[in-house]
Amino acid sequence: MKILKTIAEMYAERDLCRAEGKRIGFVPTMGFLHNGHLSLVDQCRKENDVTVVSVFVNPTQFGPGEDFDSYPRDIDADTRMLRERGVDILFFPDRGQLYPEGYHTYVEVEELDKGLCGSSRPSHFRGVTTIVLKLLNIVGATRAYFGRKDAQQAVIIKKMVQDLNMESEIRALPIVRDSDGLALSSRNSYLSPEQRAAALCFPRALMQAKQEIQSGLRDTAAVIKRIEAVIADNPLVQVDYISVVSLDRLQPLAVVDLNNTLVAGAVWVGKTRLIDNFILGEF
Ligand code: AMP
């Protein structure tokens, strides 16, 4: 596995791949890798000739007072995992490479970034779209792989790529969970054993709601109420938001559409914010 730290080195590898007609698959991450990330890597390897993974904790997607400084980092463990998984290139740039002195350009996907996580993290998606656009350009990705755990992010990135006539194909893959049901996240490492046990009410509430929808519940206000009620039983967990929106446009729905619905939420467990969701329909 090659480890590249500069954009110039990445360009050189990209140009070589292109000259040889190789398809470049790309998995952008913030590191502290787990099986959710690795599921994207595995799929990427299957569908492309060369697999590039980036590890970069992107400062512009963290708001003031958020966890940029304390975000977990372990590049040695990440490197080992990616090498074992057969990744070809690890792109591990520093901040100065991506945001040099005098950096001033940002990309915004309007409307889609307002609700859901956008309400509690107002500048988050502007940071995400900006870094993803930069990385897709630098890596020269034929395809790029994202997780449905960050469903709003995947919808926004697909829209950006469409609206800006970018050539990368965006793939959004299923959520990988721990055996107890909690969606894997680098931020789970913040949780004490007690908090982790409490956090399980979140995926449980979503799973129950999904079953109730499958049994005929359609009123989205009732769906939200039921999810909130299951979580409210647990004093260590506070709801940030629970929303039911259309999957394509992220607009609030009054009635569940079995072919186009995203039920998504975020909760606080102490100082840790966790997100999770389920989707009805095709992503
Ligand atoms: P992050 O390092 O948290 O920025 O995540 C990098 C990519 O991995 C994003 O596209 C995430 O949606 C995806 N991802 C994170 N956790 C999971 C998970 N549990 N299952 C599937 N994909 C995930």
Short mmCIF file of N, CA and C and ligand atoms in Angstrom, two decimals, residues 27-37 39-40 56 61 71 145-151 153 173-177 182-187, ligand 1:
data_model
loop_
_atom_site.label_atom_id
_atom_site.label_comp_id
_atom_site.label_asym_id
_atom_site.label_seq_id
_atom_site.Cartn_x
_atom_site.Cartn_y
_atom_site.Cartn_z
N VAL A 27 -12.75 5.86 -1.19
CA VAL A 27 -13.51 5.86 0.07
C VAL A 27 -12.96 6.98 0.97
N PRO A 28 -13.68 8.11 1.05
CA PRO A 28 -13.21 9.17 1.95
C PRO A 28 -13.63 8.89 3.39
N THR A 29 -12.72 9.05 4.33
CA THR A 29 -13.03 8.82 5.75
C THR A 29 -12.33 9.86 6.61
N MET A 30 -12.75 9.90 7.89
CA MET A 30 -12.03 10.71 8.87
C MET A 30 -11.19 9.80 9.78
N GLY A 31 -11.01 8.54 9.38
CA GLY A 31 -10.13 7.65 10.14
C GLY A 31 -10.77 7.06 11.37
N PHE A 32 -9.92 6.47 12.24
CA PHE A 32 -10.37 5.69 13.40
C PHE A 32 -11.35 4.63 12.88
N LEU A 33 -10.82 3.84 11.96
CA LEU A 33 -11.64 2.99 11.11
C LEU A 33 -12.28 1.82 11.86
N HIS A 34 -13.45 1.43 11.39
CA HIS A 34 -14.19 0.28 11.94
C HIS A 34 -14.79 -0.49 10.76
N ASN A 35 -15.57 -1.52 11.09
CA ASN A 35 -16.10 -2.38 10.02
C ASN A 35 -17.06 -1.66 9.07
N GLY A 36 -17.66 -0.55 9.51
CA GLY A 36 -18.50 0.24 8.61
C GLY A 36 -17.65 0.79 7.46
N HIS A 37 -16.53 1.42 7.83
CA HIS A 37 -15.60 1.92 6.80
C HIS A 37 -15.11 0.76 5.92
N SER A 39 -16.47 -2.02 5.17
CA SER A 39 -17.46 -2.55 4.22
C SER A 39 -17.44 -1.72 2.93
N LEU A 40 -17.19 -0.42 3.07
CA LEU A 40 -17.08 0.43 1.88
C LEU A 40 -15.82 0.07 1.09
N PHE A 56 -8.74 11.98 6.68
CA PHE A 56 -8.55 13.41 6.93
C PHE A 56 -9.67 13.89 7.83
N GLN A 61 -16.00 20.92 8.63
CA GLN A 61 -17.33 20.35 8.88
C GLN A 61 -17.67 20.29 10.36
N TYR A 71 -11.68 14.55 18.36
CA TYR A 71 -12.10 13.46 17.46
C TYR A 71 -11.03 12.37 17.48
N TYR A 145 -17.49 5.94 -2.49
CA TYR A 145 -18.33 5.11 -1.63
C TYR A 145 -18.62 5.81 -0.31
N PHE A 146 -19.92 5.86 0.03
CA PHE A 146 -20.37 6.51 1.26
C PHE A 146 -21.30 5.56 1.99
N GLY A 147 -21.50 5.81 3.31
CA GLY A 147 -22.37 4.96 4.11
C GLY A 147 -23.75 5.59 4.26
N ARG A 148 -24.77 4.74 4.30
CA ARG A 148 -26.13 5.25 4.51
C ARG A 148 -26.36 5.67 5.95
N LYS A 149 -25.39 5.39 6.84
CA LYS A 149 -25.54 5.88 8.20
C LYS A 149 -25.66 7.41 8.16
N ASP A 150 -24.86 8.02 7.29
CA ASP A 150 -24.94 9.47 7.08
C ASP A 150 -25.82 9.69 5.84
N ALA A 151 -27.10 9.38 5.98
CA ALA A 151 -27.99 9.35 4.81
C ALA A 151 -28.13 10.74 4.19
N GLN A 153 -26.02 13.16 4.26
CA GLN A 153 -24.75 13.44 3.59
C GLN A 153 -24.73 12.77 2.20
N LEU A 173 -23.88 2.80 0.64
CA LEU A 173 -23.99 1.40 1.09
C LEU A 173 -24.62 1.28 2.49
N PRO A 174 -25.20 0.10 2.78
CA PRO A 174 -25.96 -0.09 4.02
C PRO A 174 -25.17 0.17 5.30
N ILE A 175 -25.92 0.48 6.35
CA ILE A 175 -25.35 0.71 7.68
C ILE A 175 -24.81 -0.61 8.25
N VAL A 176 -23.59 -0.57 8.76
CA VAL A 176 -23.04 -1.74 9.46
C VAL A 176 -23.21 -1.50 10.96
N ARG A 177 -23.75 -2.52 11.64
CA ARG A 177 -24.05 -2.41 13.08
C ARG A 177 -23.21 -3.39 13.89
N LEU A 182 -26.18 -1.36 17.70
CA LEU A 182 -25.70 0.04 17.59
C LEU A 182 -24.93 0.22 16.28
N ALA A 183 -25.27 1.26 15.53
CA ALA A 183 -24.56 1.54 14.29
C ALA A 183 -23.10 1.85 14.62
N LEU A 184 -22.18 1.24 13.90
CA LEU A 184 -20.76 1.51 14.16
C LEU A 184 -20.45 2.97 13.86
N SER A 185 -19.65 3.57 14.72
CA SER A 185 -19.25 4.96 14.55
C SER A 185 -17.94 5.18 15.30
N SER A 186 -17.07 5.99 14.71
CA SER A 186 -15.83 6.32 15.43
C SER A 186 -16.16 6.97 16.76
N ARG A 187 -17.29 7.69 16.81
CA ARG A 187 -17.66 8.40 18.04
C ARG A 187 -18.16 7.46 19.14
P1 AMP B 1 -16.47 9.08 8.73
O1 AMP B 1 -15.08 8.56 8.92
O2 AMP B 1 -17.31 9.00 9.96
O3 AMP B 1 -16.51 10.41 8.04
O4 AMP B 1 -17.16 8.07 7.73
C1 AMP B 1 -16.61 7.78 6.46
C2 AMP B 1 -17.63 7.05 5.64
O5 AMP B 1 -17.98 5.82 6.29
C3 AMP B 1 -18.95 7.84 5.47
O6 AMP B 1 -19.41 7.69 4.15
C4 AMP B 1 -19.85 7.17 6.46
O7 AMP B 1 -21.22 7.25 6.10
C5 AMP B 1 -19.37 5.74 6.40
N1 AMP B 1 -19.75 5.02 7.63
C6 AMP B 1 -19.49 5.40 8.90
N2 AMP B 1 -20.07 4.54 9.77
C7 AMP B 1 -20.68 3.59 9.02
C8 AMP B 1 -21.47 2.43 9.32
N3 AMP B 1 -21.70 2.05 10.58
N4 AMP B 1 -21.95 1.71 8.30
C9 AMP B 1 -21.71 2.09 7.02
N5 AMP B 1 -20.99 3.16 6.67
C10 AMP B 1 -20.49 3.91 7.65
#
